[in-house]
Coordinates of C-alpha atoms and ligand atoms in Angstrom, one line a residue:
X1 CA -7.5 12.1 -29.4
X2 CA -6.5 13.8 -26.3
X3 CA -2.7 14.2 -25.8
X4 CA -2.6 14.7 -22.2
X5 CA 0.3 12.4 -21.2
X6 CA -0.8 8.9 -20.3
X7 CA 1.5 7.8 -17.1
X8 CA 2.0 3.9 -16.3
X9 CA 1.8 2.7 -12.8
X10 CA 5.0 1.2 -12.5
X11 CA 6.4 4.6 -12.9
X12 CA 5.0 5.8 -9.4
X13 CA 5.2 2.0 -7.7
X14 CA 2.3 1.5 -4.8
X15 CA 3.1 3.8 -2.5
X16 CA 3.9 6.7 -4.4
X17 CA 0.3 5.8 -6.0
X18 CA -1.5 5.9 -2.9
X19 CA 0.3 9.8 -1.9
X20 CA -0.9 10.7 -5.2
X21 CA -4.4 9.6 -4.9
X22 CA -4.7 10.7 -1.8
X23 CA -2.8 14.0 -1.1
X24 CA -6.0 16.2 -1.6
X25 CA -7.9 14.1 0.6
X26 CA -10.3 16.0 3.1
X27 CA -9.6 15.8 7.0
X28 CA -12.3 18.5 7.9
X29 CA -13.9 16.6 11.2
X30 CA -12.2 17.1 14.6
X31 CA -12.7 13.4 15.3
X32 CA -10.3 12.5 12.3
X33 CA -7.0 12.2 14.3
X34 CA -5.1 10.2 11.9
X35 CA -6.0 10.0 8.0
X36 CA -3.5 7.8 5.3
X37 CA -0.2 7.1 6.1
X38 CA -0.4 4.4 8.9
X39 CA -1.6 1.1 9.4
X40 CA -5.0 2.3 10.3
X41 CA -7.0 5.8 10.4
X42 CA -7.5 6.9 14.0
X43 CA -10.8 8.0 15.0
X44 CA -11.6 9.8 18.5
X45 CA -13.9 8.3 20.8
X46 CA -14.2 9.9 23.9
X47 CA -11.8 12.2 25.5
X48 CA -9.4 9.4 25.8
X49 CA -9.8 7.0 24.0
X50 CA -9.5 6.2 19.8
X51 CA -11.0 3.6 17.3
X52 CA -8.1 2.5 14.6
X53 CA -9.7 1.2 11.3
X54 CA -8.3 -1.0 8.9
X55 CA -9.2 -2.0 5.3
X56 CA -7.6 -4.6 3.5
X57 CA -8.4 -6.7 0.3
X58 CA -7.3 -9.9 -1.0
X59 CA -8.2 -11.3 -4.9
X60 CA -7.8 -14.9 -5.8
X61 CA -5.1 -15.3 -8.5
X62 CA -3.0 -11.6 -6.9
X63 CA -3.1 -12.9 -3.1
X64 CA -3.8 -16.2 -3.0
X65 CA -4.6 -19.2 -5.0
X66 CA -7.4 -21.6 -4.2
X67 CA -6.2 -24.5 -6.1
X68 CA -3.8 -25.3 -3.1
X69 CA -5.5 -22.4 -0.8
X70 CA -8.2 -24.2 1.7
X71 CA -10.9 -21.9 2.4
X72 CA -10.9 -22.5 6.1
X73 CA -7.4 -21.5 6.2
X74 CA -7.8 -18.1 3.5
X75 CA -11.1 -17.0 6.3
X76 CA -8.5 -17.3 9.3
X77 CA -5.8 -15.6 7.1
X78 CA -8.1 -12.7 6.3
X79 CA -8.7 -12.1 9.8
X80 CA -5.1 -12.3 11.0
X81 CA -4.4 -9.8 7.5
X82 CA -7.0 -7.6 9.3
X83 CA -6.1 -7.5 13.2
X84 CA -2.5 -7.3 12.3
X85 CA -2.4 -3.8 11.1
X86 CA -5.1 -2.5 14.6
X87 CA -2.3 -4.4 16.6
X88 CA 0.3 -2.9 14.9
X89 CA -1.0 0.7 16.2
X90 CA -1.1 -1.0 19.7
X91 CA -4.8 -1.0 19.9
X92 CA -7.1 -3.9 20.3
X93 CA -9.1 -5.1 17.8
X94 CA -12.8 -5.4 18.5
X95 CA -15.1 -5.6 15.6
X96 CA -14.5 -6.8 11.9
X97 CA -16.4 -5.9 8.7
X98 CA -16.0 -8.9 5.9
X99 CA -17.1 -8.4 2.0
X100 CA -17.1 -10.6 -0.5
X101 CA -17.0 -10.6 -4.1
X102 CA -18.5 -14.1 -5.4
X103 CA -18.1 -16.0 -8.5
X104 CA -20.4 -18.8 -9.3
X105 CA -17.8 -21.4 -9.7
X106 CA -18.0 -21.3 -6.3
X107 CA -20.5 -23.1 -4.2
X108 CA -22.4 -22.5 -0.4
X109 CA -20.3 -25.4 1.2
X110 CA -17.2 -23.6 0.0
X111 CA -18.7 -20.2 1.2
X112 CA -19.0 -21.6 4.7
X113 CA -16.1 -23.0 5.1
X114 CA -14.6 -19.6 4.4
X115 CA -16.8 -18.9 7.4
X116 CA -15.9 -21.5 9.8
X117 CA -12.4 -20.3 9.3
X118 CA -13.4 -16.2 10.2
X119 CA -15.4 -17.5 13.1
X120 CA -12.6 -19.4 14.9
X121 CA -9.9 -17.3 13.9
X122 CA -12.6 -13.9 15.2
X123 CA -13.5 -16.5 18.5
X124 CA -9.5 -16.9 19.1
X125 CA -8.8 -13.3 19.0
X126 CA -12.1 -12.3 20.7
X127 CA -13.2 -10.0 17.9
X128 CA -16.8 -10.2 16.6
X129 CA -17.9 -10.1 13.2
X130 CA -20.4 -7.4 13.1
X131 CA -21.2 -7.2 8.9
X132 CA -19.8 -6.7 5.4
X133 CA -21.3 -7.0 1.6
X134 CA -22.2 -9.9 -0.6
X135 CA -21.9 -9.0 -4.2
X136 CA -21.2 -11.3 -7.2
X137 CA -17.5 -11.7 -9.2
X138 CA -16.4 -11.8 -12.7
X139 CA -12.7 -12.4 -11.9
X140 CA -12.8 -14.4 -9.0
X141 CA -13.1 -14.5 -4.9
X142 CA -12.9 -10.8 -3.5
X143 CA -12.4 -10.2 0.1
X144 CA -12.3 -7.4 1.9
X145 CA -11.9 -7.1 5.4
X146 CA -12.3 -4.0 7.5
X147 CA -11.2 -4.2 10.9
X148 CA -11.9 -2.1 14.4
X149 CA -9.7 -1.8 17.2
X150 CA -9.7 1.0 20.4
X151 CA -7.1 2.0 22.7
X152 CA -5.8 4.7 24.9
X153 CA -4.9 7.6 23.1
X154 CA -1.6 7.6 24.6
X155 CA -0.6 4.3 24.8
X156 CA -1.3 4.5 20.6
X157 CA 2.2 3.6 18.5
X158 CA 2.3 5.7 15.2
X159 CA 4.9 4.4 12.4
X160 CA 6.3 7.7 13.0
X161 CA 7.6 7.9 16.7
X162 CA 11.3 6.2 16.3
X163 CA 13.8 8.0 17.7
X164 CA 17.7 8.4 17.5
X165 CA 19.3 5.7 19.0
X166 CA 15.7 4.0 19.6
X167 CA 16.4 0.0 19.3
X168 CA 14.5 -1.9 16.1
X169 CA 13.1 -5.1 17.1
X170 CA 10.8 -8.1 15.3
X171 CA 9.0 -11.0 17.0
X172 CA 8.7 -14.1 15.7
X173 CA 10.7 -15.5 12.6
X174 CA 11.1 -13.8 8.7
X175 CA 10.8 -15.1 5.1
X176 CA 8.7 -18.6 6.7
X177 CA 5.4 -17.3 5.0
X178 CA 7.6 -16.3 1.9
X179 CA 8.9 -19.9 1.9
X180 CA 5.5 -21.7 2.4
X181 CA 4.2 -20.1 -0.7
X182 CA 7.4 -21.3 -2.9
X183 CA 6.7 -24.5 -1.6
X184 CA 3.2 -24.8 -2.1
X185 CA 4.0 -23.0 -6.1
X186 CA 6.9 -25.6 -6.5
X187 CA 4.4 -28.8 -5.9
X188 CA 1.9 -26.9 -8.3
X189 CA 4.2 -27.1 -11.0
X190 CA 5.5 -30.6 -10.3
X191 CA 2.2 -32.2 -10.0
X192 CA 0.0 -30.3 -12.6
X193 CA -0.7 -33.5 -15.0
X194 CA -0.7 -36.0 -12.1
X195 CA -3.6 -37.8 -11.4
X196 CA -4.2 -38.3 -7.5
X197 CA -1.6 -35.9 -6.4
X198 CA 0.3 -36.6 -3.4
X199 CA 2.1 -33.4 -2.5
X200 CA 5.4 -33.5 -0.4
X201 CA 5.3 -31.5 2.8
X202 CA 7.0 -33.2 5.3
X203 CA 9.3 -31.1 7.4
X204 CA 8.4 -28.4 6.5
X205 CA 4.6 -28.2 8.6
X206 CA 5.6 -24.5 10.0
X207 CA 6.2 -23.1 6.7
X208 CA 2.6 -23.9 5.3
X209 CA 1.3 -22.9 8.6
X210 CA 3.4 -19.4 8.3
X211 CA 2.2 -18.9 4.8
X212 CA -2.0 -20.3 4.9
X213 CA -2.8 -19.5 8.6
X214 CA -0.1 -16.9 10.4
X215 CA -1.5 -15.6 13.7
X216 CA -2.0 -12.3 14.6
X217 CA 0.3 -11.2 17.3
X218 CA -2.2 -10.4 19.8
X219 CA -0.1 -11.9 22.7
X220 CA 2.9 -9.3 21.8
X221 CA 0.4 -6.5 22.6
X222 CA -0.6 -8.1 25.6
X223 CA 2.9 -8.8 26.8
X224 CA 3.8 -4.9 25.9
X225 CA 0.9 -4.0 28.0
X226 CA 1.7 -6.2 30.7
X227 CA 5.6 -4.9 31.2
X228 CA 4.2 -1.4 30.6
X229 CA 6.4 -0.8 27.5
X230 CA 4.9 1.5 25.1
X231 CA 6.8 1.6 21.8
X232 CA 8.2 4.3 20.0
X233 CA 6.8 3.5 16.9
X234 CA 5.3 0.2 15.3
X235 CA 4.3 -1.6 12.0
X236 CA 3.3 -5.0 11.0
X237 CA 5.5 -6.7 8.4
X238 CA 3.0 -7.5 5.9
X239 CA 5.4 -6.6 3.0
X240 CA 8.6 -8.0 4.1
X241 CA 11.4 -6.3 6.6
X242 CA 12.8 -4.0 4.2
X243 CA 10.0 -2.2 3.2
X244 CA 8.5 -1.5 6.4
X245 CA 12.0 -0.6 8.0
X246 CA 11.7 2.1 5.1
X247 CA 7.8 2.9 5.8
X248 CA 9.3 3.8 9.7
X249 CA 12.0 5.8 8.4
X250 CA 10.1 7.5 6.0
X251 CA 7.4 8.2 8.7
X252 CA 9.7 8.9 11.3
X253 CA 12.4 10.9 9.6
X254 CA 15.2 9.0 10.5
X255 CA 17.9 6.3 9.2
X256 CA 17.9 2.6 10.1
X257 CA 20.8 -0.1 10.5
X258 CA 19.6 -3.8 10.5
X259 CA 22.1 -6.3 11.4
X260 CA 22.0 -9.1 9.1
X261 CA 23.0 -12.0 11.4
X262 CA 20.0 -10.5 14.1
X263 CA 17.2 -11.3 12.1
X264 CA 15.4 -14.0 12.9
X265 CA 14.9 -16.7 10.8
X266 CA 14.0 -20.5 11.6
X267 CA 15.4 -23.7 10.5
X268 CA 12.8 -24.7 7.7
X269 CA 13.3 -22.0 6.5
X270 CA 17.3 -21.8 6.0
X271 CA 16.5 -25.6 4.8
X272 CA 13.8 -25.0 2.3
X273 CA 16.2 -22.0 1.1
X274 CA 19.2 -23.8 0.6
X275 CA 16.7 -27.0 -1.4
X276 CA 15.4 -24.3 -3.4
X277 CA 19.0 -22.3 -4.2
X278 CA 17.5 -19.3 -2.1
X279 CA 18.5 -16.7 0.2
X280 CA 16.4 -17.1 3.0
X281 CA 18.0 -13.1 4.0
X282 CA 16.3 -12.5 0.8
X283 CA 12.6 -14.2 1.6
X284 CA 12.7 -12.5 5.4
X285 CA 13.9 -8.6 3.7
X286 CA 11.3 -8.6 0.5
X287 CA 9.1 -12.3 1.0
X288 CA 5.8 -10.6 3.6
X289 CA 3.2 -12.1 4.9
X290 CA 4.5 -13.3 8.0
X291 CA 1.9 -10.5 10.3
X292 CA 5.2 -10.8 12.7
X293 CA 5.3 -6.9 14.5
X294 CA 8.3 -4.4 13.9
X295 CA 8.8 -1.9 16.2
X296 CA 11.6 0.4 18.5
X297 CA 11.9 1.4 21.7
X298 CA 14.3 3.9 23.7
X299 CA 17.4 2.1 24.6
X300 CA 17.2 2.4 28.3
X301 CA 14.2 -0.2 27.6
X302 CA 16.8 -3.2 26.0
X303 CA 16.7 -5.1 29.2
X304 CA 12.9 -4.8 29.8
X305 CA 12.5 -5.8 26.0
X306 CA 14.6 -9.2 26.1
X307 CA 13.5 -10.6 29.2
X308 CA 9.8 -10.2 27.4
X309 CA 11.8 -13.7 25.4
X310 CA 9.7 -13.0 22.3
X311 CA 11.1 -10.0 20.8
X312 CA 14.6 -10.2 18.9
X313 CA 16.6 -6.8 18.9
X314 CA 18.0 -6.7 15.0
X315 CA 19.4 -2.8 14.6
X316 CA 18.7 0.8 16.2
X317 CA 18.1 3.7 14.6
X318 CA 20.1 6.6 13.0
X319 CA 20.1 10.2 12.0
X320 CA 18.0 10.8 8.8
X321 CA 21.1 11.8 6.4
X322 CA 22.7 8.2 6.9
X323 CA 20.1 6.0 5.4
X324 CA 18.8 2.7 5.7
X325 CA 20.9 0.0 5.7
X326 CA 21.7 -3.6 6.1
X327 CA 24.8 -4.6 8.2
X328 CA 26.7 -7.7 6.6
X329 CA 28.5 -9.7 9.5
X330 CA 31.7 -9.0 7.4
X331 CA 30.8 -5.3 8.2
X332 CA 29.7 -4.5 4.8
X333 CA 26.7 -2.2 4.6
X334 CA 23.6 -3.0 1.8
X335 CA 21.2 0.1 1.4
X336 CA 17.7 -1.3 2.0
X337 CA 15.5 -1.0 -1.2
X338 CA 11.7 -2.1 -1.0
X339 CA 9.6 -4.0 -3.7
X340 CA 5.9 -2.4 -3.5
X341 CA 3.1 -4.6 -5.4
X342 CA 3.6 -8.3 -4.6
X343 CA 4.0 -11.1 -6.6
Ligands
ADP1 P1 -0.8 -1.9 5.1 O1 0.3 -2.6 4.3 O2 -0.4 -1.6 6.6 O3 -2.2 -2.5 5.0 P2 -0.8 0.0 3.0 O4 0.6 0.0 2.6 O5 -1.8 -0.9 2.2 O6 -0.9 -0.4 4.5 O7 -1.4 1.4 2.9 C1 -0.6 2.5 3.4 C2 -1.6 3.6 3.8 O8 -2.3 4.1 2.6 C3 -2.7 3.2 4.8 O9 -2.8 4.3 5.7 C4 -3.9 3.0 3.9 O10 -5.1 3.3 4.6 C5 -3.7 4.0 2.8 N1 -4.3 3.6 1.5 C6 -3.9 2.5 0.7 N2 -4.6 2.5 -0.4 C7 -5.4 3.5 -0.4 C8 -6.4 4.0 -1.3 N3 -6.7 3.4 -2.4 N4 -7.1 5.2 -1.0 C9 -6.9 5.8 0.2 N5 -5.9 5.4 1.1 C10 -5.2 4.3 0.8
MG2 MG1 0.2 -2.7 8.1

């Protein structure tokens, strides 16, 4: 027996996993411009120009589950999953790479319309899908999706660019996707021994659609492009606000206030919340999944930023010795504390 100390996971959460793993990592070619630590790796091509690459997997009964999961929906989701972290680097995404791990509970008609789903959400985000693996599963549907995007070199938005005084700001709505899972898990449990179960969604349509089919925010990097604002710094918000306000801060070297009455959260959710005795504060800061963007820009650029009408401004950022926090509207300030592994 070997006594070389055994250590548990839990004791380094995920990311201090991933700096362990990875801290001896090679970067010995001159095209490597960007290894771990962003949403993608960042490849030269050209003098001026970069590919971003993206990996990402997603295993039935961790990330989703297909009892209430349609497969169109999980092949559209997969894709948004993928494009969202290339778009989060302000690049667009071009090419996608899909694999799949296969159990034989699962048949071709199944399989394909995995694939119908990939092909309309690829088609509506005009990014072809150019290969991937097939293998087979013990444990269920694997995906993995690896996903190429190219931009100018210097219109590329690291996590770790925020400045002091830079404005934070989030588009769309928080905590919706976060919700739509609770609600699909809550008619789960309720209609487990029923016969012909009729599950009860109504009013609460953009919940599901936040949680099985979120769109990529292709039209925020467009819209950036357009107004020729270039932010400071970027991430998606696959893990929930609080932890990627931290991943920016960590990244960028600098403290964060979030106001709590800024962020932006809609009305199904706030409903579903108070049904369920939730925060809804607490599904937008730790729920994920809602592929909305986070990113700053320098102050002068507030005006410029609103008028865009899809961006809500919900802190700025501060000095690295004062933290992260969350501003209560009584003035009260929360440290922000992030979750890792989901669910
Ligand atoms: P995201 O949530 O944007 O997909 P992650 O939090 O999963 O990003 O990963 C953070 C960083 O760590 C990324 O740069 C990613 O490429 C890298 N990473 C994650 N897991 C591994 C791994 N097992 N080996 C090498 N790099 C990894
Ligand atoms: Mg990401």
């Amino acid at each position: 027996m070997s006594d070389k100390r055994r250590t548990e996971i839990a004791e380094l959460g995920e990311f201090g996993l991933i700096d362990l793993l990875t801290k001896d990592a090679t970067k010995s070619n001159k095209s490597t411009l960007r290894g771990v630590g962003d949403d993608c790796a960042v490849v030269a091509a050209g003098r001026d120009d970069a590919l971003v690459i993206s990996t990402d997997v997603m295993l039935e009964g961790v990330d989703f589950d297909l009892t209430y999961f349609p497969l169109k929906h999980l092949g559209y989701k997969a894709v948004t999953v993928g494009v969202s972290d290339v778009l989060a680097m302000n690049a667009r995404p071009e090419q996608i790479m899909l694999s799949l791990g296969v159990s034989s509970k699962m048949s071709v008609e199944a399989l394909q319309d995995l694939y119908e789903g990939v092909n309309f959400a690829c088609k509506e985000l005009g990014v072809d899908l150019v290969g991937g693996d097939t293998s087979a599963s013990m444990t269920g549907l694997v995906i993995n999706i690896t996903t190429i995007g190219r931009a100018k070199r210097k219109v590329l938005t690291y996590r770790s660019g925020a400045q002091f005084n830079d404005l934070i700001c989030v588009t769309g709505a928080l905590g919706g996707a976060y919700m739509g899972l609770n609600l699909l898990e809550r008619e789960k449990r309720v209609l487990r021994d029923v016969q012909n179960p009729e599950p009860q969604f109504k009013g609460y349509e953009y919940l599901l659609q936040s949680y099985l089919k979120p769109r990529a925010r292709k039209d925020i990097i467009d819209a950036l492009a357009e107004d020729g604002i270039v932010p400071t710094s970027m991430i998606d918000i696959s893990d929930g606000l609080a932890s990627e306000v931290l991943q920016l801060c960590k990244a960028s070297q600098c403290g964060a206030r979030i106001y709590l009455d800024r962020i932006p959260i809609a009305q199904q959710t706030n409903n579903l919340a108070d049904e369920l005795h939730r925060d809804p504060v607490v599904a937008a800061l730790n729920g994920g999944e809602d592929y909305e963007l986070l990113f700053t820009v320098p102050l002068a650029m507030q005006e410029k930023v609103m008028r865009m009408g899809m961006v809500d401004v919900i802190g700025h950022i501060t000095r690295p010795t004062a933290g992260a926090y969350l501003v209560t509207p009584d003035g009260s300030d929360i440290e922000l504390k992030a979750q890792g592994f989901k669910r």
